[in-house]
């Protein structure tokens, strides 16, 4: 069991429902940090290491039998354990900024609020696996129908989670909002229904303020 959990000053995560615009925003943040001379490790969950990417493949494509909710939750945390061990902790130790496309809040939103897994079960897994957490999380909040439309406008077929019904994604959105209400200093809500340029302006301004914090040096 992890004794203490550190909120790291160079660790940033981006969260949101599908089609919220995480990928587009992450590129803008990476450019801003790189332009200031910082080294950035850009990574994602589930995934980020070869083994965790194989777990991602199972989670997003399924397989010969249905993946039950417990297996889904445990696989998310198995991937996260590999990711922390082989990518996140080493990158932070080197002095990099780490930008993570989804992290622990996704498990509370999707497996907790979405699937209905008990939040204290997720909290137990968090205590077992997660010793370092982002000090800033940008939550791209978007109407579910709008997000689905955006996601469906891209080429490719929806994955195992994306085919879920609207009520599931409404619960996910509420799950994220509850997390943000409970931890407003870390989780900053960005209105993702705005044109992309304005979403990026809002987010980059929050990131700039975060980098000014004394402990970010
Ligand atoms: N998951 C989980 O259940 N539990 C966990 O613990 C973790 C994850 C870590 C994979 O995530 C799945 O894993 C995810 C949650 C689950 N499943 N779902 N759903 P992912 O991040 O790889 O997949 P995703 O959320 O489906 O990503 P996405 O659909 O690619 O979303 P996005 O990155 O936020 O969107 P985007 O690609 O940047 O934008 C989508 C389109 O909208 C694109 O054409 C853009 O050009 C357009 N766009 C973006 N912003 C705008 C604005 N502002 N206006 C207009 N159009 C825009």
Coordinates of C-alpha atoms and ligand atoms in Angstrom, one line a residue:
X1 CA 0.0 0.0 0.0
X2 CA 1.2 3.5 -0.8
X3 CA 1.9 5.6 2.3
X4 CA 1.8 9.0 0.8
X5 CA 0.6 10.4 -2.5
X6 CA 2.5 13.3 -4.0
X7 CA 0.9 16.0 -6.2
X8 CA 3.7 16.8 -8.7
X9 CA 4.2 20.4 -9.9
X10 CA 5.2 19.3 -13.4
X11 CA 2.5 16.7 -13.9
X12 CA -0.6 17.7 -15.9
X13 CA -3.5 15.6 -17.0
X14 CA -6.3 16.3 -19.6
X15 CA -9.7 14.8 -19.1
X16 CA -13.1 14.8 -20.7
X17 CA -15.7 12.7 -22.5
X18 CA -15.3 11.5 -26.1
X19 CA -14.8 14.1 -28.7
X20 CA -14.2 16.8 -26.1
X21 CA -11.0 17.9 -28.0
X22 CA -8.3 16.5 -25.7
X23 CA -5.9 15.5 -28.5
X24 CA -6.2 18.9 -30.2
X25 CA -5.6 20.8 -27.0
X26 CA -2.6 18.6 -25.9
X27 CA -0.7 19.5 -29.0
X28 CA -1.2 23.2 -28.2
X29 CA 0.0 22.8 -24.6
X30 CA 3.0 20.8 -25.8
X31 CA 3.9 23.6 -28.2
X32 CA 3.6 26.2 -25.5
X33 CA 5.9 24.3 -23.1
X34 CA 8.4 23.4 -25.8
X35 CA 8.6 27.1 -27.0
X36 CA 9.6 28.0 -23.4
X37 CA 12.4 25.5 -23.6
X38 CA 10.9 22.7 -21.4
X39 CA 11.2 19.1 -22.2
X40 CA 7.8 17.4 -22.4
X41 CA 6.8 13.8 -22.1
X42 CA 3.5 13.4 -23.8
X43 CA 1.7 10.2 -22.9
X44 CA -1.8 8.6 -22.5
X45 CA -3.9 6.2 -20.6
X46 CA -4.7 3.5 -20.9
X47 CA -1.3 2.9 -22.5
X48 CA 2.0 4.8 -22.6
X49 CA 4.3 1.7 -22.4
X50 CA 4.4 -1.4 -24.7
X51 CA 2.7 -3.6 -22.2
X52 CA 0.1 -1.0 -21.2
X53 CA -0.6 -0.4 -24.9
X54 CA -1.3 -4.1 -25.3
X55 CA -3.7 -3.8 -22.3
X56 CA -5.3 -0.8 -24.1
X57 CA -5.9 -2.9 -27.2
X58 CA -7.7 -5.5 -25.1
X59 CA -9.8 -2.8 -23.3
X60 CA -10.8 -1.0 -26.5
X61 CA -11.3 -3.9 -28.9
X62 CA -12.6 -6.6 -26.5
X63 CA -12.0 -10.2 -27.5
X64 CA -13.4 -13.7 -27.5
X65 CA -15.7 -13.0 -24.5
X66 CA -17.3 -10.0 -22.9
X67 CA -15.0 -8.1 -20.6
X68 CA -16.7 -7.8 -17.2
X69 CA -16.7 -4.5 -15.2
X70 CA -14.2 -5.8 -12.6
X71 CA -11.8 -6.9 -15.3
X72 CA -12.1 -3.5 -17.0
X73 CA -11.3 -1.7 -13.8
X74 CA -8.4 -3.9 -12.9
X75 CA -6.9 -3.7 -16.4
X76 CA -7.1 0.1 -16.3
X77 CA -5.1 0.0 -13.1
X78 CA -2.7 -2.7 -14.4
X79 CA -1.9 -0.5 -17.3
X80 CA -1.5 2.5 -15.0
X81 CA 0.9 0.6 -12.7
X82 CA 3.1 -0.1 -15.8
X83 CA 2.8 3.5 -17.0
X84 CA 3.8 5.0 -13.6
X85 CA 6.7 2.6 -13.3
X86 CA 8.2 2.9 -16.8
X87 CA 7.2 6.4 -18.0
X88 CA 5.7 8.9 -15.6
X89 CA 8.0 8.5 -12.6
X90 CA 11.2 8.4 -14.7
X91 CA 10.1 11.4 -16.8
X92 CA 9.4 13.5 -13.7
X93 CA 12.7 12.4 -12.1
X94 CA 14.5 13.6 -15.3
X95 CA 12.9 17.0 -14.9
X96 CA 10.4 16.7 -17.8
X97 CA 6.9 18.1 -17.8
X98 CA 4.5 15.2 -18.1
X99 CA 1.2 15.8 -20.1
X100 CA -1.1 12.8 -19.7
X101 CA -4.1 12.2 -21.9
X102 CA -6.4 10.8 -19.2
X103 CA -5.3 9.6 -15.8
X104 CA -7.0 8.6 -12.5
X105 CA -10.1 10.8 -12.9
X106 CA -11.1 8.7 -16.0
X107 CA -11.4 5.6 -13.8
X108 CA -13.7 7.4 -11.3
X109 CA -15.7 8.9 -14.2
X110 CA -16.0 5.8 -16.5
X111 CA -15.7 2.8 -14.2
X112 CA -17.2 4.6 -11.2
X113 CA -20.0 6.9 -12.4
X114 CA -20.4 5.2 -15.8
X115 CA -20.3 1.5 -14.9
X116 CA -21.4 1.9 -11.3
X117 CA -18.3 0.4 -9.7
X118 CA -18.1 1.4 -6.0
X119 CA -15.9 4.5 -5.6
X120 CA -14.3 3.1 -2.5
X121 CA -13.1 0.1 -4.6
X122 CA -11.5 2.5 -7.0
X123 CA -10.0 4.5 -4.1
X124 CA -8.4 1.3 -2.8
X125 CA -6.8 0.5 -6.1
X126 CA -5.6 4.1 -6.3
X127 CA -4.0 3.7 -2.9
X128 CA -2.4 0.5 -4.1
X129 CA -0.9 1.8 -7.3
X130 CA -0.8 5.6 -7.6
X131 CA 1.9 7.4 -5.6
X132 CA 2.1 10.5 -7.8
X133 CA -0.8 12.6 -9.2
X134 CA -1.1 15.7 -11.4
X135 CA -1.1 19.1 -9.7
X136 CA -3.3 20.4 -12.6
X137 CA -6.1 18.6 -14.5
X138 CA -7.9 20.3 -17.3
X139 CA -11.4 18.9 -17.6
X140 CA -12.9 19.6 -21.1
X141 CA -16.6 19.7 -20.4
X142 CA -19.0 19.2 -23.3
X143 CA -22.6 18.3 -24.0
X144 CA -22.7 14.6 -24.6
X145 CA -24.5 14.8 -27.9
X146 CA -22.1 17.4 -29.2
X147 CA -19.1 15.2 -28.2
X148 CA -20.6 12.1 -29.9
X149 CA -21.2 14.1 -33.1
X150 CA -17.6 15.3 -33.1
X151 CA -16.2 11.9 -32.4
X152 CA -18.4 10.3 -35.1
X153 CA -17.3 12.8 -37.7
X154 CA -13.8 11.3 -37.6
X155 CA -12.9 8.3 -39.8
X156 CA -12.8 4.9 -38.1
X157 CA -15.2 2.7 -36.2
X158 CA -16.1 3.4 -32.6
X159 CA -14.3 1.3 -30.0
X160 CA -15.7 -1.0 -27.2
X161 CA -16.3 1.9 -24.8
X162 CA -17.4 4.5 -27.5
X163 CA -20.4 2.3 -28.5
X164 CA -21.9 2.8 -25.0
X165 CA -25.3 4.6 -24.9
X166 CA -26.0 8.2 -24.2
X167 CA -27.0 7.6 -20.5
X168 CA -23.6 6.1 -19.8
X169 CA -21.8 9.2 -21.1
X170 CA -24.2 11.5 -19.2
X171 CA -23.2 9.6 -16.0
X172 CA -19.5 10.0 -17.0
X173 CA -20.0 13.7 -17.4
X174 CA -21.6 14.0 -14.0
X175 CA -18.9 11.9 -12.5
X176 CA -16.3 14.3 -13.8
X177 CA -18.2 17.3 -12.6
X178 CA -18.5 15.9 -9.1
X179 CA -14.8 15.3 -9.0
X180 CA -14.2 18.9 -10.2
X181 CA -16.6 20.3 -7.5
X182 CA -14.7 18.3 -4.9
X183 CA -11.3 19.4 -6.0
X184 CA -11.6 22.8 -7.7
X185 CA -8.0 23.8 -7.2
X186 CA -6.6 20.9 -9.2
X187 CA -9.4 20.2 -11.6
X188 CA -10.1 23.3 -13.8
X189 CA -13.2 23.0 -15.9
X190 CA -12.9 24.4 -19.5
X191 CA -16.0 25.0 -21.6
X192 CA -15.2 22.7 -24.6
X193 CA -18.3 23.8 -26.6
X194 CA -16.5 26.9 -27.7
X195 CA -14.6 27.2 -31.0
X196 CA -11.2 25.3 -30.7
X197 CA -9.3 28.6 -30.6
X198 CA -11.1 29.8 -27.5
X199 CA -10.9 26.4 -25.8
X200 CA -7.1 26.6 -26.3
X201 CA -6.9 30.2 -25.1
X202 CA -8.7 29.4 -21.9
X203 CA -6.6 26.2 -21.3
X204 CA -3.3 27.8 -22.1
X205 CA -4.0 30.7 -19.7
X206 CA -4.7 28.2 -16.9
X207 CA -1.5 26.3 -17.7
X208 CA 0.5 29.6 -17.7
X209 CA -0.8 30.5 -14.3
X210 CA 0.0 27.0 -13.0
X211 CA 3.6 27.2 -14.3
X212 CA 4.0 30.4 -12.3
X213 CA 3.3 28.7 -9.0
X214 CA 6.5 28.9 -6.9
X215 CA 6.8 25.1 -6.5
X216 CA 6.9 24.7 -10.4
X217 CA 10.6 25.8 -10.5
Ligands
LIG1 N1 -10.8 5.0 -20.0 C1 -11.5 4.5 -19.0 O1 -12.7 4.0 -19.1 N2 -10.9 4.5 -17.7 C2 -9.7 4.9 -17.5 O2 -9.2 4.9 -16.4 C3 -9.0 5.5 -18.6 C4 -9.6 5.5 -19.9 C5 -7.6 6.1 -18.4 C6 -9.8 5.6 -24.5 O3 -9.5 7.0 -24.3 C7 -11.0 5.2 -23.6 O4 -10.5 4.8 -22.3 C8 -12.0 6.3 -23.3 C9 -12.1 6.3 -21.8 C10 -11.5 5.0 -21.4 N3 -13.2 5.9 -23.9 N4 -14.1 6.6 -24.3 N5 -15.0 7.0 -24.8 P1 -9.1 7.9 -25.5 O5 -8.8 9.2 -24.8 O6 -8.1 7.3 -26.3 O7 -10.4 8.0 -26.4 P2 -11.5 9.2 -26.5 O8 -11.9 9.9 -25.3 O9 -12.6 8.5 -27.2 O10 -10.7 10.3 -27.3 P3 -11.3 11.1 -28.5 O11 -12.7 10.7 -28.9 O12 -10.2 11.1 -29.5 O13 -11.5 12.5 -27.8 P4 -10.6 13.8 -27.9 O14 -9.2 13.5 -28.0 O15 -11.1 14.5 -26.7 O16 -11.1 14.5 -29.2 P5 -10.2 15.1 -30.4 O17 -9.7 14.0 -31.3 O18 -9.3 16.1 -30.0 O19 -11.4 15.8 -31.2 C11 -12.5 15.1 -31.8 C12 -13.0 15.8 -33.1 O20 -13.6 17.0 -32.7 C13 -11.8 16.1 -34.0 O21 -12.3 15.9 -35.3 C14 -11.5 17.6 -33.7 O22 -11.0 18.2 -34.8 C15 -12.9 18.1 -33.3 N6 -12.8 19.2 -32.3 C16 -12.0 19.3 -31.3 N7 -12.2 20.4 -30.6 C17 -13.2 21.1 -31.2 C18 -13.9 22.3 -31.0 N8 -13.6 23.1 -30.0 N9 -14.9 22.6 -31.9 C19 -15.2 21.8 -33.0 N10 -14.6 20.7 -33.2 C20 -13.6 20.3 -32.4

